[in-house]
Tab-separated table of C-alpha atoms in Angstrom:
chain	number	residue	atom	x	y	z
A	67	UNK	CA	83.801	-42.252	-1.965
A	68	UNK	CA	84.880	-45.334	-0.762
A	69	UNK	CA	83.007	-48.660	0.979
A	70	UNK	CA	84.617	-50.895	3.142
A	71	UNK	CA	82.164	-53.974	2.989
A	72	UNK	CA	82.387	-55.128	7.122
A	73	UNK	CA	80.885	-58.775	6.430
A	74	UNK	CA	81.297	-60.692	9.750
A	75	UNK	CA	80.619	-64.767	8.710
A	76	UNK	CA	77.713	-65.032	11.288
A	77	UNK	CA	75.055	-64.854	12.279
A	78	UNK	CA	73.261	-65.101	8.785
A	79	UNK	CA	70.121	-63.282	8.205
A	80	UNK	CA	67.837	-63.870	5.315
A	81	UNK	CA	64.200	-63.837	4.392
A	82	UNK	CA	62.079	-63.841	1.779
A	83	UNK	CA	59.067	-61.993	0.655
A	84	UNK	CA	56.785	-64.165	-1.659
A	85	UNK	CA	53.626	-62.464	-2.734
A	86	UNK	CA	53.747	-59.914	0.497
A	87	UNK	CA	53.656	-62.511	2.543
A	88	UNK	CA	57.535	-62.751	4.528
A	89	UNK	CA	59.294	-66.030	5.440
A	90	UNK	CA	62.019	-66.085	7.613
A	91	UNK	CA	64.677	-68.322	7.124
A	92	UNK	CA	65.282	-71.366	9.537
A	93	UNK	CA	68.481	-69.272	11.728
A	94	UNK	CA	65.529	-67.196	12.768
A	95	UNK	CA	62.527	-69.376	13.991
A	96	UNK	CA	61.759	-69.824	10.366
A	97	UNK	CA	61.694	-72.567	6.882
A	98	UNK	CA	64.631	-73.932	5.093
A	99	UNK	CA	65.268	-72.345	2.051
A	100	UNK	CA	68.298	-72.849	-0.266
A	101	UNK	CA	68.683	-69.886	-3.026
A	102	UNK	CA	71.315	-69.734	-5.858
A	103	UNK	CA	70.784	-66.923	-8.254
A	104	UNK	CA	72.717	-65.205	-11.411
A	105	UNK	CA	72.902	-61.940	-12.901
A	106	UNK	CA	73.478	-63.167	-16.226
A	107	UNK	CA	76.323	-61.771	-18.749
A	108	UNK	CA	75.872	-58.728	-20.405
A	109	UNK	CA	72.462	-58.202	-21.861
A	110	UNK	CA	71.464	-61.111	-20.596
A	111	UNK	CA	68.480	-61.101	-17.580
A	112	UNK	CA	69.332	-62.722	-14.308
A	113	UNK	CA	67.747	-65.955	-13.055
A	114	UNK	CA	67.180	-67.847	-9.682
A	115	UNK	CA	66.336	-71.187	-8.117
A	116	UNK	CA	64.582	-71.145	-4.452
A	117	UNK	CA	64.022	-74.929	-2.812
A	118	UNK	CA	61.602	-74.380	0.351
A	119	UNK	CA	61.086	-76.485	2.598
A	120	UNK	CA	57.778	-77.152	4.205
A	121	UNK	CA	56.112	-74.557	2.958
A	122	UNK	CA	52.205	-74.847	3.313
A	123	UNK	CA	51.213	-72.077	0.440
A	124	UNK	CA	51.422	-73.350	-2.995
A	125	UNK	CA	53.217	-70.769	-5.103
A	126	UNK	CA	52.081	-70.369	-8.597
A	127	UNK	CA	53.740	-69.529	-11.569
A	128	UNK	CA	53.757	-66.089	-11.924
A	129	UNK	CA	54.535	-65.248	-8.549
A	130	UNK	CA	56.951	-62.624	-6.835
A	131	UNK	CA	59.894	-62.972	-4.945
A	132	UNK	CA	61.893	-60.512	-3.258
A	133	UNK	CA	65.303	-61.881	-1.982
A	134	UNK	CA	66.768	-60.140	1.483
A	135	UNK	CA	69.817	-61.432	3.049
A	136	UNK	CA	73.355	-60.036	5.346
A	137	UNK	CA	74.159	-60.641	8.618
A	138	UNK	CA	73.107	-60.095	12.343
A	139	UNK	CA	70.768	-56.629	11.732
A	140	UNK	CA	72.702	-55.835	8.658
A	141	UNK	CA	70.225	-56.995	5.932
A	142	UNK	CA	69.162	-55.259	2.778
A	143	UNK	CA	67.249	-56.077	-0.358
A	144	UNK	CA	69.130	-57.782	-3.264
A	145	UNK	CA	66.762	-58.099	-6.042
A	146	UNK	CA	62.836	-59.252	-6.697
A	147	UNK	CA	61.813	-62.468	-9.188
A	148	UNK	CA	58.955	-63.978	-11.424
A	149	UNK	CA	58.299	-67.151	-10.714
A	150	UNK	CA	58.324	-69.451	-14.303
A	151	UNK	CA	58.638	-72.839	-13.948
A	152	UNK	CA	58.001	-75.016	-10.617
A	153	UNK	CA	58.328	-78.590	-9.325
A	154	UNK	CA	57.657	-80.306	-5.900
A	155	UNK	CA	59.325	-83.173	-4.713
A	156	UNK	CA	60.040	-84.606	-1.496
A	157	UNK	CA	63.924	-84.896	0.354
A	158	UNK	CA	63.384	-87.603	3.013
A	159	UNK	CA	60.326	-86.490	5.513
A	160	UNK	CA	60.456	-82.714	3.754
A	161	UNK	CA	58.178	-81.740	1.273
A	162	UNK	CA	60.383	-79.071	-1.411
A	163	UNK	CA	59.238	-76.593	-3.751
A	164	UNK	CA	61.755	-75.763	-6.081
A	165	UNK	CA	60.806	-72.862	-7.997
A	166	UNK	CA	62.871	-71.104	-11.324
A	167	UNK	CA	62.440	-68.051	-11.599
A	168	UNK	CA	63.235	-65.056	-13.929
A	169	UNK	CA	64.914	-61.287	-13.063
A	170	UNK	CA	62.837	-59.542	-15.463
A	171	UNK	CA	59.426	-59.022	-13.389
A	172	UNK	CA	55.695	-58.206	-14.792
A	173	UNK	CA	56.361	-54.689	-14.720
A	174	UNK	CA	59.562	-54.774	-17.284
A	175	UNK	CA	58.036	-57.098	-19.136
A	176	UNK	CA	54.826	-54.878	-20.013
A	177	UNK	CA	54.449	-53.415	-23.369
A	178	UNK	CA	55.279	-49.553	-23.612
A	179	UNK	CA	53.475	-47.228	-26.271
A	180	UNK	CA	55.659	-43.865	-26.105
A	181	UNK	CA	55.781	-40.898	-28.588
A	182	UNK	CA	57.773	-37.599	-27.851
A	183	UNK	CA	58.195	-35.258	-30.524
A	184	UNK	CA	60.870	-33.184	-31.170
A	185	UNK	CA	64.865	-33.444	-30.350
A	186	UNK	CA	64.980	-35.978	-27.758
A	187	UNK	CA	67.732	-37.301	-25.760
A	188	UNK	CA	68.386	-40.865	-24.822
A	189	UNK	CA	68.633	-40.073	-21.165
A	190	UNK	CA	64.931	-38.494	-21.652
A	191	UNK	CA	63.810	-41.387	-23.484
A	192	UNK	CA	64.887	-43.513	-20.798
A	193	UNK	CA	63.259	-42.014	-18.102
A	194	UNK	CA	59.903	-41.886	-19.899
A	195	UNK	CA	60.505	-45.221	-20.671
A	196	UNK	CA	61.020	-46.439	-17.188
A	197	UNK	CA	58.252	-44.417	-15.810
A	198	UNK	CA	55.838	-46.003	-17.733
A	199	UNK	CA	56.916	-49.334	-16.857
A	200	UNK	CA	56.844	-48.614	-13.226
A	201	UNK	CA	60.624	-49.069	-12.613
A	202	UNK	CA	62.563	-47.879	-10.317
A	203	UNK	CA	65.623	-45.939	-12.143
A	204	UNK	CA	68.093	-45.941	-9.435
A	205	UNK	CA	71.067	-44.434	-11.388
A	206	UNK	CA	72.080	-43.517	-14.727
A	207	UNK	CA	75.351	-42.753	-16.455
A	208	UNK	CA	75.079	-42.633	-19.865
A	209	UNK	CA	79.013	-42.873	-22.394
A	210	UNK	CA	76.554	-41.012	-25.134
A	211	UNK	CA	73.480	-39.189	-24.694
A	212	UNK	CA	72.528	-38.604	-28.173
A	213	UNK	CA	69.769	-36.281	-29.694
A	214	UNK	CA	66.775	-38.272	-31.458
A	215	UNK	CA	66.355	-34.830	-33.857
A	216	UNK	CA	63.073	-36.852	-35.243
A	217	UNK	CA	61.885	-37.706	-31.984
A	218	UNK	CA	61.520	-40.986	-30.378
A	219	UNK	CA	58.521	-43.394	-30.991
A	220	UNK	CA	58.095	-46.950	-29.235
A	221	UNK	CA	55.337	-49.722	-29.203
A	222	UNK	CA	57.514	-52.998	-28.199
A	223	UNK	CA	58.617	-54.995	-24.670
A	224	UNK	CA	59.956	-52.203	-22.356
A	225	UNK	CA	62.693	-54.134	-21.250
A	226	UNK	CA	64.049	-54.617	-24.864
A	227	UNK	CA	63.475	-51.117	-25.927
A	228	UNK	CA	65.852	-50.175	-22.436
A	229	UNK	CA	68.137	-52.246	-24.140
A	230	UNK	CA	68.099	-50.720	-27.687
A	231	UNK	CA	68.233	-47.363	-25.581
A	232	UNK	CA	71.138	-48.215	-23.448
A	233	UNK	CA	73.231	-49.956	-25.732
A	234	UNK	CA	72.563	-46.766	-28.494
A	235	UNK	CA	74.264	-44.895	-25.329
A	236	UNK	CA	77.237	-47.495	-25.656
A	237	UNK	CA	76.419	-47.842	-22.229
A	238	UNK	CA	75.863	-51.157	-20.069
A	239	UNK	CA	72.554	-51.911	-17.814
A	240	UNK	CA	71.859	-53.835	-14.818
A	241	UNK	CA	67.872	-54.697	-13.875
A	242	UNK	CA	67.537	-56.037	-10.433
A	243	UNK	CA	63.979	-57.078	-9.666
A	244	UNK	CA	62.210	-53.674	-10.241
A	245	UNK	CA	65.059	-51.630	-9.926
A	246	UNK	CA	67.610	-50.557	-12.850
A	247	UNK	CA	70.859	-49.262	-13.224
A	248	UNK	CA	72.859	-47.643	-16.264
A	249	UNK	CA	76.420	-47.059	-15.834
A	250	UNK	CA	79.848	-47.038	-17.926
A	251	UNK	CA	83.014	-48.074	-17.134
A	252	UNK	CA	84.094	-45.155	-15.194
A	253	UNK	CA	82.995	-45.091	-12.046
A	254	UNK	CA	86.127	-45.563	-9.576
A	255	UNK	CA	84.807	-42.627	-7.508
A	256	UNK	CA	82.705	-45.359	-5.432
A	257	UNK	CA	84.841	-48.494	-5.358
A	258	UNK	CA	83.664	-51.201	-2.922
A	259	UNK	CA	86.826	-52.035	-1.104
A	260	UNK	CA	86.894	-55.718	-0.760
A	261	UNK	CA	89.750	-57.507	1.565
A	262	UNK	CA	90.151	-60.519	3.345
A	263	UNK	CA	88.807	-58.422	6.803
A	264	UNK	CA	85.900	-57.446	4.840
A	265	UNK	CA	84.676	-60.784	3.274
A	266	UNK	CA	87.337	-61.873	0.366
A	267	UNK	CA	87.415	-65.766	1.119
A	268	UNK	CA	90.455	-66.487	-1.293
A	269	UNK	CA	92.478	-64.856	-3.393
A	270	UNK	CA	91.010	-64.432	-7.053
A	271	UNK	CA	91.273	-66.985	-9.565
A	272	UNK	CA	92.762	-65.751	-13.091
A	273	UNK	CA	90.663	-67.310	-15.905
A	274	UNK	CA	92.366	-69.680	-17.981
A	275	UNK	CA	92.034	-68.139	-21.706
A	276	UNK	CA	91.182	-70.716	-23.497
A	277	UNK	CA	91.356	-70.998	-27.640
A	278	UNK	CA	88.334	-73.256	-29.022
A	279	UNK	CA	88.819	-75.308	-31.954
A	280	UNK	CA	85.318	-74.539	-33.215
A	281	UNK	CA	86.037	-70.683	-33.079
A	282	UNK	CA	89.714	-70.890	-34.470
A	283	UNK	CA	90.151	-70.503	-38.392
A	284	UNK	CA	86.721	-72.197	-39.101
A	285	UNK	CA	86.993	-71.592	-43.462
A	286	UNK	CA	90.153	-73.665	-43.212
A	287	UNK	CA	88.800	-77.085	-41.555
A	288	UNK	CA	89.163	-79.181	-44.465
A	289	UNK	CA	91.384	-77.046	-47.089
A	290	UNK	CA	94.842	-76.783	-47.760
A	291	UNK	CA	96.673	-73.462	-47.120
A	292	UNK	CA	100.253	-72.507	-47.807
A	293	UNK	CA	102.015	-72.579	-44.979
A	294	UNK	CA	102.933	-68.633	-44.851
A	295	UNK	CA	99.170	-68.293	-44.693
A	296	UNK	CA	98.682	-70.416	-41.825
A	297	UNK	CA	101.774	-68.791	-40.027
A	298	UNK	CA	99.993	-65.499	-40.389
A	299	UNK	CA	96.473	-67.039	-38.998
A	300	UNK	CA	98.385	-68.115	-36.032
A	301	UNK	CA	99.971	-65.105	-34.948
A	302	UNK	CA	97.237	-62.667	-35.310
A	303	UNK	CA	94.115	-64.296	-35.591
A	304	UNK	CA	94.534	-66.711	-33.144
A	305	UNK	CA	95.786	-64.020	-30.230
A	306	UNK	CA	92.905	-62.005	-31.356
A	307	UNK	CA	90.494	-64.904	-31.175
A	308	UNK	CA	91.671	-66.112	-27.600
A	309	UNK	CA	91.252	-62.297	-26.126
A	310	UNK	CA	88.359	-61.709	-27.635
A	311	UNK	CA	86.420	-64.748	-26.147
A	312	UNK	CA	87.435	-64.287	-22.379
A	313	UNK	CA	84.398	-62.870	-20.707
A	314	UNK	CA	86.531	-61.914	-17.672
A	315	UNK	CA	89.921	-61.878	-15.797
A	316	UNK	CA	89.430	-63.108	-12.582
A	317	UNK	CA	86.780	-64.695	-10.221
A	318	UNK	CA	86.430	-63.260	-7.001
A	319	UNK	CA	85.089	-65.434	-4.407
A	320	UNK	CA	83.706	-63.722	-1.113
A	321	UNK	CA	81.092	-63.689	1.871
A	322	UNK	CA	77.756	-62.781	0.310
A	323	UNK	CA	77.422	-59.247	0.045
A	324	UNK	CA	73.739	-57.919	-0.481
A	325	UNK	CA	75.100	-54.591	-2.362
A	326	UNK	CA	77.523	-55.655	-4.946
A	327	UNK	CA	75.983	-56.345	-8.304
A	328	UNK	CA	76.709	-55.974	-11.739
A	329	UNK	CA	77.960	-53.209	-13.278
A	330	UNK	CA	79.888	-52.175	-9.796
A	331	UNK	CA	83.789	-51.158	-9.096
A	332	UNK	CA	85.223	-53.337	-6.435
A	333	UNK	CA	88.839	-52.492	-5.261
A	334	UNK	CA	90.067	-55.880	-4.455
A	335	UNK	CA	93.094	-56.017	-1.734
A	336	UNK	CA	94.601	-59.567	-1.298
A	337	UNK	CA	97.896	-61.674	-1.353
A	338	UNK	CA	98.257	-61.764	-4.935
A	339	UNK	CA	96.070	-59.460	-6.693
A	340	UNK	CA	95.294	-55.774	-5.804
A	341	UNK	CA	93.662	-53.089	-7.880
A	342	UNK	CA	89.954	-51.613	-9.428
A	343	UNK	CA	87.474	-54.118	-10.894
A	344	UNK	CA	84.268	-54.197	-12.825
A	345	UNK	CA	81.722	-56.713	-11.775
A	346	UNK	CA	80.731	-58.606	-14.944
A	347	UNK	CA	79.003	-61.343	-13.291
A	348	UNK	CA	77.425	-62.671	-10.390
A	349	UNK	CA	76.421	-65.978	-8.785
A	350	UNK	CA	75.127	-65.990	-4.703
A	351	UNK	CA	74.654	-68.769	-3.047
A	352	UNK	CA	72.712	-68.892	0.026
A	353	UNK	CA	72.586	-72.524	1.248
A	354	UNK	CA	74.690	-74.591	3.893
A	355	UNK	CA	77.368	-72.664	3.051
A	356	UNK	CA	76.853	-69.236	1.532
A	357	UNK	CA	79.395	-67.517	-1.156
A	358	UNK	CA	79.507	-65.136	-3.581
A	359	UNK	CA	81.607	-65.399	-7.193
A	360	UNK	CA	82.217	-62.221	-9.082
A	361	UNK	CA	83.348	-62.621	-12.356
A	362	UNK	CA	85.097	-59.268	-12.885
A	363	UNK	CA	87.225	-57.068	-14.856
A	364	UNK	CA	90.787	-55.501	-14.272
A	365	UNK	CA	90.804	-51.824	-14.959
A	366	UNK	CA	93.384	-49.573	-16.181
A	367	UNK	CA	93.404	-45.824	-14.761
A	368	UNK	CA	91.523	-44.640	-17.769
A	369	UNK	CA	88.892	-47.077	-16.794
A	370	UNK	CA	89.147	-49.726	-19.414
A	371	UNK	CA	89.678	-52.992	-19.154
A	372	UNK	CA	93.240	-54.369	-19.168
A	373	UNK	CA	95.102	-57.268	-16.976
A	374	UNK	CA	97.263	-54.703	-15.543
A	375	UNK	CA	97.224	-56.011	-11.205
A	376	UNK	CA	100.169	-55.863	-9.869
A	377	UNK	CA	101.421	-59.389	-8.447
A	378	UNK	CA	102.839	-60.624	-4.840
A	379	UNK	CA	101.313	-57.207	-3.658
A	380	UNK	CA	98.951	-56.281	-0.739
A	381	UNK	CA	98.154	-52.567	-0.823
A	382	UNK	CA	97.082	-51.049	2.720
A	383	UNK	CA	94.593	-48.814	3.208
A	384	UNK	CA	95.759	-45.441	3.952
């Protein structure tokens, strides 16, 4: 199956919902709101900053945010946030709340108590898991699903036991608000197909790999090695070092996008690079000018990762 992500630049749409209560933004009769959120990298939970203008109600810490945004009638739901740290201060005549906030909401951060007997699999585990948390589990695709022959017994923070569980699966997770997703590197099958027509705004960036001195042959600061010894630490360790620490391959810049997250397969089509992508990262930015940055992934055909895009190529859709 494949998506062809229609975003046309205007008009925005976006609203928020902040403790039920819905606030449009100010293209539609409503406040000024600038929002820039992250996913986070890998195992890592997402966070977000919301500056609102004018807004009468005080929001505490603690509070819930749900984040909706597209264009024209074409609006969906990105993700929901906890409130954990806020500020006011004023910009000219407007009165701001800026408010931090955290992914991981009260319901994945409740404490689970869980004991099945018997052989268990992960995927069962999961779900139990996830049930009693209140979470929505939108999709899972599990590498592994092993068989806990003793059974599997919990009493800890459910989001760190989904982690435990997922990355026993050697698989990769993605919470959104309430809402989770497990998935592996394999999932082609549903590629978001990404162009300049459909929202690409430039053509990706490749990421510089950079070698840091901190990182590089570290035992060997302040000691003297024979040269043959320091030959051989710069041909292998050093090219192992340097691909090792590059979280990604390219940055893909586009139109906001209120379905892509982490964890998807993009197809990107543009001047210079064209091929499948994982989604490692993500950063929105819904302000005076709204943009997306993916930090993604080139994929070979067996679905790992490998620079392999082909160069000075546009590939058509057939």
């Amino acid at each position: 199956m494949e998506f062809i992500a229609n975003r046309p630049i205007f008009p925005r749409n976006s609203y928020l919902v902040i403790n039920g209560v819905k606030i449009n933004d100010h293209n539609n009769n409503g406040l000024k709101f600038d929002v820039e959120v992250k996913s986070g990298e890998e195992g890592k939970v997402g966070v977000g900053t919301f500056k609102i203008y004018n807004l009468s109600q005080d929001i505490e810490v603690g509070s819930e945010i749900e984040l909706w945004f597209g264009y024209d009638s074409d609006i969906g739901y990105y993700s929901k946030y906890e409130v954990i740290k806020k500020k006011k201060a004023r910009d000219g005549a407007s009165f701001v709340q800026e408010l931090t906030c955290s992914e991981r909401t009260k319901n994945s951060s409740k404490i689970v108590s869980i004991s099945l007997d018997g052989n268990v699999r992960i995927s069962e585990a999961i779900k139990e898991v996830t049930k009693e948390l209140g979470l929505n589990l939108i999709s899972m695709d599990l590498k592994k699903d092993k068989v806990y022959t003793n059974g599997f017994t919990c009493y800890s923070q459910g989001f760190q036991e989904l982690k435990e569980l997922v990355g026993d699966s050697e698989s990769k997770m993605t919470l959104k608000g309430d809402d989770l997703y497990i998935y592996t590197d394999k999932q082609k099958n549903q590629a978001i197909y990404l162009t300049f027509e459909s929202g690409l705004i430039h053509n990706p960036e490749a990421v510089e790999k950079q070698e840091k001195e901190t990182k590089v042959n570290k035992k060997s600061d302040n000691k003297k090695t024979d040269s043959k010894k320091d030959e051989k630490w710069s041909k292998e360790k050093k090219k192992k070092t340097v691909k090792e620490s590059n979280k990604y391959d390219y940055t893909v810049e586009c139109f906001p996008i209120h379905y892509i997250k982490k964890g998807d397969i993009i197809y990107v089509s543009s001047d210079d690079v064209s091929g499948f992508m994982q989604v490692e990262e993500v950063n929105i930015s819904l302000n005076d000018s709204w943009n997306m940055k993916l930090g993604v992934k080139v994929m070979k055909d067996d679905g790992k990762h490998k620079d392999n895009s082909s160069k000075n190529t546009k590939n058509k859709k057939g």
